[in-house]
Coordinates of C-alpha atoms in Angstrom, one line a residue:
Chain A
M25 CA 42.7 -4.5 7.8
A26 CA 41.1 -1.7 5.7
E27 CA 41.5 1.9 6.6
K28 CA 37.8 2.5 6.0
M29 CA 34.7 0.4 6.3
V30 CA 33.4 0.9 2.8
N31 CA 35.9 0.3 0.0
P32 CA 34.9 3.0 -2.5
S33 CA 35.3 0.7 -5.5
I34 CA 32.3 -1.4 -4.2
F35 CA 29.9 1.4 -4.8
Q36 CA 31.6 2.7 -7.9
H37 CA 30.9 -0.7 -9.4
L38 CA 27.3 -0.6 -8.2
Q39 CA 26.8 2.9 -9.5
S40 CA 28.1 2.0 -12.9
K41 CA 25.8 -1.1 -13.0
I42 CA 22.8 1.1 -11.9
D43 CA 23.7 3.7 -14.6
E44 CA 23.9 1.0 -17.2
E45 CA 20.5 -0.4 -16.3
T46 CA 19.1 3.1 -16.4
L47 CA 20.3 3.6 -19.9
V48 CA 18.9 0.3 -21.0
G49 CA 15.5 1.2 -19.5
E50 CA 15.5 4.6 -21.3
E51 CA 16.3 3.0 -24.6
L52 CA 13.5 0.5 -24.2
R53 CA 11.0 3.1 -22.9
D54 CA 11.7 5.2 -26.0
I55 CA 10.7 2.3 -28.3
V56 CA 7.6 1.6 -26.1
N57 CA 6.5 5.2 -26.3
L58 CA 6.5 5.0 -30.0
L59 CA 4.6 1.7 -29.9
E60 CA 2.0 3.3 -27.7
K61 CA 1.3 6.1 -30.2
Q62 CA 1.0 3.5 -33.0
E63 CA -1.4 1.4 -30.8
K64 CA -3.6 4.5 -30.5
S65 CA -3.9 4.9 -34.2
A66 CA -4.5 1.2 -34.7
Q67 CA -7.3 1.3 -32.0
A68 CA -8.7 4.4 -33.6
A69 CA -8.9 2.5 -36.9
L70 CA -10.5 -0.5 -35.2
S71 CA -13.0 1.6 -33.3
R72 CA -14.6 2.4 -36.6
A73 CA -16.0 -1.1 -36.6
H74 CA -18.6 0.2 -34.1
S75 CA -20.0 2.6 -36.7
T76 CA -19.4 0.6 -39.9
P77 CA -22.2 -1.6 -41.2
T78 CA -21.1 -5.2 -41.3
P79 CA -20.9 -5.6 -45.1
E80 CA -18.4 -2.7 -45.2
V81 CA -16.3 -3.9 -42.3
S82 CA -13.5 -5.1 -44.7
S83 CA -12.5 -1.4 -45.2
V84 CA -12.0 -1.2 -41.4
V85 CA -9.9 -4.4 -41.5
V86 CA -7.7 -3.0 -44.3
A87 CA -7.1 0.2 -42.5
A88 CA -6.4 -1.6 -39.2
E89 CA -4.0 -4.0 -40.8
S90 CA -1.9 -1.2 -42.2
A91 CA -2.0 0.6 -38.9
I92 CA -0.9 -2.5 -37.1
R93 CA 2.0 -3.0 -39.5
Y94 CA 3.7 0.0 -37.8
E95 CA 3.2 -1.6 -34.4
I96 CA 4.8 -4.8 -35.7
D97 CA 7.8 -2.8 -37.0
T98 CA 8.3 -1.3 -33.6
I99 CA 7.8 -4.6 -31.8
Q100 CA 10.6 -5.9 -34.1
K101 CA 12.8 -3.1 -32.8
L102 CA 11.8 -3.7 -29.3
S103 CA 12.4 -7.5 -29.6
E104 CA 15.9 -6.8 -31.0
A105 CA 16.8 -4.3 -28.2
A106 CA 15.2 -6.3 -25.4
S107 CA 16.7 -9.6 -26.4
K108 CA 20.1 -8.3 -25.4
H109 CA 19.0 -8.3 -21.8
P110 CA 17.2 -10.7 -19.4
Y111 CA 13.6 -10.8 -20.5
Y112 CA 11.9 -10.6 -17.1
K113 CA 14.2 -7.9 -15.9
Y114 CA 12.7 -5.3 -18.1
N115 CA 9.4 -6.7 -19.3
G116 CA 7.5 -4.5 -16.9
I117 CA 8.4 -1.7 -19.3
W118 CA 6.5 -3.1 -22.3
T119 CA 4.1 -5.8 -21.1
R120 CA 1.0 -3.5 -21.1
N121 CA 1.8 -2.3 -24.5
I122 CA 2.4 -5.8 -25.9
Q123 CA -1.0 -6.8 -24.4
D124 CA -2.6 -3.9 -26.2
A125 CA -0.9 -4.6 -29.4
C126 CA -2.0 -8.2 -29.1
F127 CA -5.5 -7.0 -28.5
T128 CA -5.5 -4.9 -31.7
I129 CA -4.3 -8.0 -33.7
L130 CA -6.9 -10.2 -32.1
L131 CA -9.8 -7.8 -32.8
C132 CA -8.6 -7.2 -36.4
G133 CA -8.4 -11.0 -36.9
W134 CA -11.9 -11.4 -35.4
L135 CA -13.3 -8.8 -37.8
G136 CA -11.9 -10.8 -40.7
G137 CA -8.2 -9.7 -41.0
Y138 CA -5.1 -11.9 -41.3
Q139 CA -6.8 -14.4 -43.6
E140 CA -3.3 -15.6 -44.5
V141 CA -2.5 -17.0 -41.0
F142 CA -5.8 -18.8 -40.6
S143 CA -5.6 -22.4 -41.8
S144 CA -9.2 -22.5 -42.9
S145 CA -10.3 -19.4 -44.8
S146 CA -13.5 -17.9 -43.3
A147 CA -15.0 -14.6 -42.7
S148 CA -15.3 -13.0 -39.3
G149 CA -15.6 -14.5 -35.8
Q150 CA -12.3 -16.3 -35.8
L151 CA -9.8 -16.4 -32.9
L152 CA -6.1 -16.1 -33.6
T153 CA -4.2 -18.5 -31.4
I154 CA -1.2 -17.3 -29.4
E155 CA 1.0 -18.9 -32.1
Q156 CA -0.8 -17.1 -34.8
V157 CA -0.5 -13.8 -33.0
G158 CA 3.2 -14.5 -32.6
Q159 CA 3.4 -15.2 -36.3
V160 CA 1.7 -11.8 -37.1
M161 CA 3.9 -10.0 -34.6
K162 CA 6.9 -11.9 -35.9
V163 CA 8.0 -12.8 -32.3
P164 CA 8.3 -16.2 -30.6
V165 CA 5.6 -17.1 -28.0
N166 CA 5.9 -18.7 -24.6
L167 CA 9.6 -19.1 -24.7
K168 CA 11.0 -21.5 -22.1
D169 CA 14.3 -22.8 -23.4
R170 CA 16.1 -19.5 -23.9
D171 CA 16.0 -16.0 -22.5
S172 CA 14.8 -13.8 -25.3
F173 CA 11.9 -11.5 -26.2
H174 CA 8.6 -13.2 -26.7
L175 CA 4.8 -13.0 -26.2
T176 CA 3.7 -14.6 -22.9
I177 CA 0.6 -16.6 -22.2
E178 CA -0.4 -14.0 -19.6
E179 CA -0.1 -11.2 -22.1
Y180 CA -2.3 -13.2 -24.6
L181 CA -4.9 -13.9 -21.9
H182 CA -5.0 -10.2 -21.0
A183 CA -5.6 -9.3 -24.7
L184 CA -8.4 -11.9 -24.8
I185 CA -10.1 -10.2 -21.9
S186 CA -9.8 -6.8 -23.7
L187 CA -11.2 -8.5 -26.8
I188 CA -14.2 -9.8 -24.8
D189 CA -14.8 -6.3 -23.4
E190 CA -14.7 -4.8 -26.9
L191 CA -17.0 -7.5 -28.4
A192 CA -19.6 -6.8 -25.7
R193 CA -19.7 -3.2 -26.9
L194 CA -19.8 -4.3 -30.5
A195 CA -22.8 -6.6 -29.9
R196 CA -24.9 -3.6 -28.9
N197 CA -23.6 -1.4 -31.7
S198 CA -24.2 -4.1 -34.3
V199 CA -27.9 -3.9 -33.4
T200 CA -27.8 -0.2 -33.8
L201 CA -26.4 -0.7 -37.2
G202 CA -29.1 -3.2 -38.1
D203 CA -27.0 -6.3 -37.9
Y204 CA -29.0 -8.8 -35.8
R205 CA -26.9 -11.8 -36.6
R206 CA -23.6 -10.6 -35.2
P207 CA -24.7 -10.4 -31.5
L208 CA -25.5 -14.2 -31.7
Q209 CA -22.1 -14.8 -33.2
I210 CA -20.4 -12.7 -30.5
S211 CA -22.5 -14.4 -27.8
R212 CA -21.4 -17.9 -28.9
F213 CA -17.7 -16.8 -29.2
V214 CA -17.5 -15.1 -25.8
K215 CA -19.3 -18.0 -24.1
D216 CA -16.7 -20.3 -25.6
L217 CA -13.9 -18.1 -24.3
H218 CA -15.5 -17.8 -20.9
A219 CA -15.6 -21.6 -20.7
G220 CA -11.9 -21.6 -21.4
F221 CA -11.1 -19.1 -18.7
Q222 CA -13.1 -21.1 -16.2
I223 CA -10.8 -24.0 -16.4
L224 CA -7.8 -21.9 -15.5
N225 CA -6.5 -22.0 -11.9
L226 CA -5.8 -18.3 -11.6
K227 CA -4.2 -16.9 -8.5
N228 CA -5.1 -13.6 -6.9
D229 CA -3.5 -11.4 -9.4
I230 CA -4.5 -8.8 -12.0
L231 CA -5.4 -11.5 -14.5
R232 CA -7.8 -13.1 -12.0
R233 CA -9.4 -9.8 -11.3
R234 CA -9.9 -9.0 -14.9
S235 CA -11.1 -12.5 -15.8
D236 CA -13.7 -12.2 -13.0
G237 CA -15.3 -9.5 -15.2
I238 CA -15.9 -11.8 -18.1
K239 CA -19.2 -13.1 -16.7
Y240 CA -20.6 -9.6 -16.7
R241 CA -19.7 -9.3 -20.4
V242 CA -21.3 -12.6 -21.1
K243 CA -24.5 -11.4 -19.4
E244 CA -24.4 -8.1 -21.3
I245 CA -24.3 -9.9 -24.6
E246 CA -27.0 -12.3 -23.5
D247 CA -29.2 -9.4 -22.7
V248 CA -28.7 -8.1 -26.3
V249 CA -29.6 -11.5 -27.7
Y250 CA -32.6 -11.7 -25.3
D251 CA -33.8 -8.3 -26.4
L252 CA -33.6 -9.4 -30.0
S253 CA -35.3 -12.7 -29.6
L254 CA -38.1 -11.2 -27.5
R255 CA -38.9 -9.0 -30.5
D256 CA -38.4 -11.9 -32.9
L257 CA -35.5 -10.1 -34.6
V258 CA -33.2 -13.1 -34.4
P259 CA -32.4 -14.3 -38.0
K260 CA -33.8 -17.8 -38.3
E261 CA -31.0 -19.5 -40.1
T262 CA -28.4 -19.0 -37.3
T263 CA -30.5 -19.6 -34.2
E264 CA -28.9 -21.9 -31.8
Chain B
M274 CA -20.3 -19.3 -41.7
D275 CA -19.7 -22.9 -41.1
K276 CA -20.0 -23.3 -37.4
Q277 CA -21.0 -26.4 -35.5
S278 CA -23.6 -24.8 -33.4
D279 CA -24.6 -28.0 -31.7
Q280 CA -21.1 -28.8 -30.4
P281 CA -21.6 -28.6 -26.6
S282 CA -18.1 -27.8 -25.4
S283 CA -16.0 -24.8 -26.3
P284 CA -13.7 -25.3 -29.3
F285 CA -11.1 -23.3 -27.3
L286 CA -10.8 -25.8 -24.5
P287 CA -7.7 -27.7 -25.8
M288 CA -5.9 -24.3 -26.0
F289 CA -6.9 -23.3 -22.5
E290 CA -5.9 -26.7 -21.2
T291 CA -2.4 -26.0 -22.5
F292 CA -2.5 -22.6 -20.8
R293 CA -3.7 -24.2 -17.6
A294 CA -0.8 -26.6 -17.5
E295 CA 1.7 -23.8 -18.1
L296 CA 0.2 -21.5 -15.5
D297 CA -0.1 -24.3 -12.9
E298 CA 3.6 -25.0 -13.4
H299 CA 4.4 -21.3 -13.0
H300 CA 2.3 -20.9 -9.9
D301 CA 3.8 -24.1 -8.3
R302 CA 7.3 -22.8 -9.0
R303 CA 6.4 -19.4 -7.6
E304 CA 5.0 -21.0 -4.4
R305 CA 8.1 -23.1 -3.9
I306 CA 10.2 -20.0 -4.2
V307 CA 8.0 -17.9 -1.9
K308 CA 8.1 -20.7 0.7
A309 CA 11.9 -21.0 0.5
S310 CA 12.3 -17.2 0.7
R311 CA 10.3 -17.2 3.9
D312 CA 12.4 -20.0 5.4
I313 CA 15.6 -18.2 4.4
T314 CA 14.3 -15.0 6.0
A315 CA 13.5 -16.8 9.2
A316 CA 16.9 -18.6 9.4
S317 CA 18.7 -15.3 8.6
K318 CA 16.8 -13.5 11.4
K319 CA 18.0 -16.2 13.8
I320 CA 21.6 -15.7 12.7
I321 CA 21.3 -12.0 13.2
F322 CA 19.8 -12.5 16.6
A323 CA 22.8 -14.6 17.6
L324 CA 25.3 -12.2 16.1
Q325 CA 23.9 -9.4 18.2
R326 CA 25.4 -11.2 21.2
A327 CA 28.9 -10.2 19.9
R328 CA 30.5 -7.3 21.8
Q329 CA 33.6 -6.7 19.8
I330 CA 34.5 -6.1 16.1
N331 CA 37.3 -7.0 13.8
Q332 CA 38.0 -10.3 15.4
P333 CA 36.7 -13.9 15.1
L334 CA 33.2 -14.5 16.4
H335 CA 32.9 -16.3 19.7
Q336 CA 32.5 -20.0 19.4
S337 CA 29.1 -20.0 21.0
I338 CA 27.8 -17.8 18.3
T339 CA 29.3 -19.6 15.3
K340 CA 28.2 -22.9 16.7
S341 CA 24.6 -22.0 17.2
N342 CA 24.5 -20.4 13.7
E343 CA 25.9 -23.4 11.9
L344 CA 22.4 -25.0 12.0
H345 CA 20.8 -21.9 10.5
W346 CA 23.4 -21.5 7.7
E347 CA 22.9 -25.2 6.9
N348 CA 19.1 -24.6 6.7
I349 CA 19.7 -21.7 4.4
R350 CA 21.9 -23.8 2.2
T351 CA 19.3 -26.5 2.0
Q352 CA 16.6 -24.0 0.9
Y353 CA 18.8 -22.4 -1.7
S354 CA 20.0 -25.6 -3.2
A355 CA 16.4 -26.9 -3.4
I356 CA 15.1 -23.9 -5.3
S357 CA 18.2 -23.0 -7.4
P358 CA 16.9 -25.1 -10.4
D359 CA 13.7 -23.0 -10.3
L360 CA 15.8 -19.8 -10.6
Q361 CA 17.8 -20.4 -13.7
G362 CA 17.9 -18.6 -17.0
Q363 CA 15.0 -16.3 -17.6
N364 CA 13.4 -17.5 -14.4
A365 CA 16.1 -15.8 -12.3
H366 CA 14.4 -12.5 -13.1
R367 CA 10.9 -13.9 -13.5
Y368 CA 10.8 -14.7 -9.8
S369 CA 13.1 -12.1 -8.5
R370 CA 10.2 -10.4 -6.7
N371 CA 9.4 -13.7 -4.9
I372 CA 12.9 -14.5 -3.8
T373 CA 14.1 -11.0 -3.0
G374 CA 12.8 -11.1 0.6
G375 CA 15.0 -14.1 1.4
N376 CA 17.9 -12.7 -0.5
Q377 CA 17.8 -9.4 1.3
E378 CA 17.6 -11.0 4.7
F379 CA 20.5 -13.4 3.7
M380 CA 22.4 -10.3 2.6
E381 CA 21.7 -8.6 5.9
S382 CA 23.0 -11.5 8.0
L383 CA 26.0 -12.1 5.7
S384 CA 27.1 -8.5 5.7
F385 CA 26.5 -8.1 9.4
Q386 CA 28.7 -11.1 10.2
H387 CA 31.3 -9.9 7.7
Y388 CA 31.4 -6.6 9.5
L389 CA 31.7 -8.1 12.9
E390 CA 34.6 -10.2 11.8
T391 CA 36.5 -7.7 9.6
Q392 CA 34.9 -4.3 10.2
T393 CA 34.5 -3.9 6.5
L394 CA 31.6 -4.0 4.1
I395 CA 31.4 -7.1 2.0
S396 CA 31.5 -6.4 -1.7
Y397 CA 28.8 -7.3 -4.2
Q398 CA 31.1 -9.8 -5.9
D399 CA 32.0 -11.5 -2.6
A400 CA 28.4 -11.6 -1.5
S401 CA 27.3 -13.0 -4.9
A402 CA 30.0 -15.7 -4.6
R403 CA 28.8 -16.6 -1.1
L404 CA 25.2 -17.0 -2.3
A405 CA 26.4 -19.0 -5.4
E406 CA 28.2 -21.4 -3.0
L407 CA 24.9 -22.1 -1.2
G408 CA 22.9 -23.1 -4.2
N409 CA 23.4 -25.9 -6.6
P410 CA 27.1 -25.7 -7.7
H411 CA 26.1 -26.1 -11.4
A412 CA 23.2 -23.8 -11.2
P413 CA 23.9 -21.0 -8.7
V414 CA 21.3 -18.6 -7.4
T415 CA 21.9 -15.0 -8.5
L416 CA 22.1 -12.2 -6.1
S417 CA 20.7 -9.1 -7.8
L418 CA 22.0 -5.7 -7.3
E419 CA 18.7 -4.8 -5.6
D420 CA 19.1 -7.6 -3.1
Y421 CA 22.5 -6.4 -2.3
V422 CA 21.8 -2.7 -1.9
L423 CA 18.5 -3.3 0.1
G424 CA 20.2 -5.9 2.3
I425 CA 22.9 -3.4 3.2
F426 CA 20.3 -0.8 4.0
D427 CA 18.7 -3.2 6.5
M428 CA 22.1 -4.1 7.9
T429 CA 22.5 -0.5 9.1
G430 CA 19.7 -1.2 11.5
E431 CA 21.6 -4.1 13.0
L432 CA 24.7 -2.0 13.3
M433 CA 22.7 0.5 15.2
R434 CA 21.3 -2.1 17.6
F435 CA 24.8 -3.5 18.0
A436 CA 26.4 -0.1 18.8
I437 CA 23.7 0.9 21.2
T438 CA 23.8 -2.4 23.1
A439 CA 27.5 -2.2 23.4
M440 CA 27.4 1.4 24.7
A441 CA 24.7 0.5 27.2
T442 CA 26.5 -2.5 28.6
S443 CA 30.1 -1.5 28.5
Q444 CA 30.0 2.3 28.0
V445 CA 32.3 1.9 25.0
L446 CA 31.6 2.3 21.4
P447 CA 33.1 -0.8 19.6
G448 CA 36.0 -0.1 17.3
S449 CA 39.4 -1.3 16.5
D450 CA 42.8 -0.1 15.5
V451 CA 43.4 0.2 11.8
P452 CA 46.4 1.4 9.9
S453 CA 46.4 5.1 9.3
S454 CA 47.9 6.9 6.4
S455 CA 47.1 10.4 7.4
G456 CA 45.7 12.1 10.4
H457 CA 43.0 14.3 9.0
A458 CA 40.2 15.4 11.3
E459 CA 37.4 13.4 9.9
S460 CA 39.1 10.1 10.6
R461 CA 39.1 10.9 14.2
P462 CA 37.2 8.4 16.3
S463 CA 33.7 9.7 17.0
G464 CA 34.3 9.4 20.8
I465 CA 37.1 11.9 20.8
A466 CA 36.3 15.6 21.1
V467 CA 37.8 17.8 18.4
G468 CA 39.3 21.2 19.1
P469 CA 41.4 23.0 21.7
S470 CA 39.7 21.2 24.5
A471 CA 40.7 17.8 23.2
E472 CA 43.6 17.5 25.6
A473 CA 41.5 18.4 28.5
M474 CA 38.7 16.1 27.4
E475 CA 41.0 13.2 27.0
I476 CA 40.9 12.3 30.7
D477 CA 37.2 11.9 30.3
M478 CA 37.5 9.4 27.5
P479 CA 37.0 5.7 28.1
A480 CA 40.4 4.2 28.9
T481 CA 40.4 2.0 25.8
V482 CA 40.0 5.0 23.5
S483 CA 42.8 7.1 25.0
E484 CA 45.1 4.1 25.1
S485 CA 44.6 3.3 21.5
R486 CA 45.2 6.9 20.6
E487 CA 48.5 7.0 22.4
K488 CA 49.4 3.8 20.7
G489 CA 48.3 5.3 17.4
S490 CA 50.8 8.1 17.6
R491 CA 53.6 5.5 17.8
V492 CA 52.7 2.7 15.3
H493 CA 50.6 4.8 12.9
T494 CA 47.4 3.2 13.6
R495 CA 44.2 4.9 14.6
R496 CA 41.0 3.8 16.1
R497 CA 38.0 3.4 13.8
D498 CA 34.6 2.8 15.5
V499 CA 31.1 1.8 14.6
M500 CA 29.9 5.4 14.5
Q501 CA 32.5 6.4 11.9
D502 CA 31.6 3.3 9.9
L503 CA 27.9 4.0 10.0
R504 CA 28.5 7.6 8.9
Q505 CA 30.6 6.5 6.0
L506 CA 28.0 3.9 5.0
R507 CA 25.2 6.5 5.3
A508 CA 27.1 9.0 3.1
T509 CA 27.8 6.2 0.6
L510 CA 24.2 5.0 0.5
E511 CA 22.9 8.6 0.2
G512 CA 25.4 9.1 -2.7
L513 CA 23.8 6.4 -4.8
D514 CA 22.2 7.9 -7.9
I515 CA 19.2 5.8 -8.8
D516 CA 16.9 6.7 -11.6
R517 CA 13.4 7.5 -10.3
S518 CA 11.7 5.3 -12.9
S519 CA 13.6 2.2 -11.7
P520 CA 11.9 -0.3 -9.4
L521 CA 14.9 0.0 -7.0
S522 CA 14.2 3.7 -6.5
W523 CA 10.9 3.1 -4.6
D524 CA 12.4 0.6 -2.2
V525 CA 15.5 2.7 -1.6
Q526 CA 13.4 5.7 -0.8
K527 CA 11.5 3.7 1.8
K528 CA 14.7 2.4 3.4
M529 CA 16.7 5.6 3.3
G530 CA 14.7 7.3 6.1
V531 CA 15.0 4.2 8.3
M532 CA 18.7 4.1 7.7
Q533 CA 19.2 7.8 8.5
Q534 CA 17.2 7.3 11.8
S535 CA 19.4 4.4 12.7
V536 CA 22.6 6.5 12.3
E537 CA 21.0 9.3 14.3
K538 CA 20.0 7.0 17.1
V539 CA 23.7 6.0 17.5
E540 CA 24.7 9.6 17.4
K541 CA 22.3 10.5 20.1
A542 CA 23.4 7.5 22.3
L543 CA 27.1 8.5 21.7
Y544 CA 26.3 12.1 22.6
G545 CA 24.7 10.9 25.8
L546 CA 27.8 8.8 26.6
I547 CA 30.2 11.7 26.0
V548 CA 28.1 14.4 27.7
R549 CA 27.5 12.4 30.8
G550 CA 31.1 11.5 30.5
R551 CA 33.3 10.1 33.2
E552 CA 33.4 13.1 35.6
R553 CA 29.9 12.3 36.6
P554 CA 29.2 9.5 39.0
K555 CA 27.9 6.4 37.3
G556 CA 24.2 6.5 36.8
W557 CA 24.0 10.2 37.0
M558 CA 21.4 11.7 34.7
P559 CA 21.2 15.4 33.9
D560 CA 18.0 16.9 34.9
L561 CA 16.9 18.9 31.9
K562 CA 13.4 19.5 32.9
E563 CA 13.6 22.3 35.5
E564 CA 15.5 25.4 34.9
G565 CA 15.1 26.4 38.6
R566 CA 17.5 23.6 39.6
R567 CA 20.4 25.3 38.0
G568 CA 21.3 27.2 41.3
E569 CA 21.4 24.0 43.2
V570 CA 23.9 22.4 40.7
E571 CA 26.1 25.5 40.7
S572 CA 26.3 25.6 44.5
Y573 CA 26.8 21.8 44.6

């Protein structure tokens, strides 16, 4: 029979585990803070697409690709550090930033970047699959057989929604820049993505709430296309 | 650009179909876990309810209690072994938020029963082992640190209910004799007054307390009661140093206040028990409302 109710060693053990987890969290957060800074510069490079005429957009792509290279280096470090621990125990620390990094890669790819990962070489308007994004990030995707760092389907879907939001903005700005063809390309692309999202059985979570907004983006882009066709500004060769 | 404009369906559909299958699997698994967690919570609550019929500590539970709880423990075992394949590998942490409710309630009932039987706090390792036994033997369910700590916080509420019920029904704070190495003041049973008046007060103490104290001076045991245990547990839980950025911190902050209130409720009840004491006729209640009555009491 013990002299006291609580054996002090119980809580010494707990405290040391808590301290250990705190240290792991701090280490990972440091890496993620760096990633966040690099994401900002990648997004800054990409946002020039809104003010760059379409023929010159390749300069934006080059700048974005080199900015994203820093992100990828940091994701490598994160992957290495995080893979020592249970993935889902800490993924709350980085999931937002991985979604954002994924978005920068998707947008860069859509604008014509990462030609080397696309099977068929083409100009802009391409979607990088989750596997291709993983290839660019140099991380595995949708891991199920082992507990290690990876890109999840949910993170990829979040990034797709961010891409749709950004493309709705780009559709308007393309018109301002005198490119009347791109809104049609965006309209088609976003409608196809929307059709994809519609077959998902999303539960009441943040992904569901964000994906509910896609239809408004679709409409925004349709409005741009409508404005163009009303004024007979739609280039004839690509009319649907 | 070589696009097939006339293609009616989205070229991305095959990709989304894969995603749909993955997400459906994830949601189904999550729902199974949530449902099991709810059932485990309900069964644990029933166990705790039965345990509250106990009146003594540090001895085997009465048969009537263990018997009625057998069914509920079996139910918990069924639930855990059904979902343990869903909680393996990375999924252990992926669904930790979904199973934590059940795990905490399980922890609460397990630690409460352990306390009633042994008057000690079950360790994290022992509790993890008990949970592992309940799941599939080859794929045990993991008890997280969070489940353990938060379950212990909730258990203080049960200790409070237990202590107050015991005091109300038998006018005694449950405790038991434990070996004593030294006689420092803080290890005194809560029910015994400290100071010069201790001797005089002793006659007012419940018989069981003074008896054990006499016995204690002979065989080097002393009485340890629920109040002391709750205070030690409170001090220990308050002493946990949890980083503010950790998810555990938020839950602990919420439960800390409730735990402190529980301890204070027992302190107040014990105060009432001592202050009303034995010199007063049973059922006597001090009239604290009217100052004017003081004269009457003095002349009484």
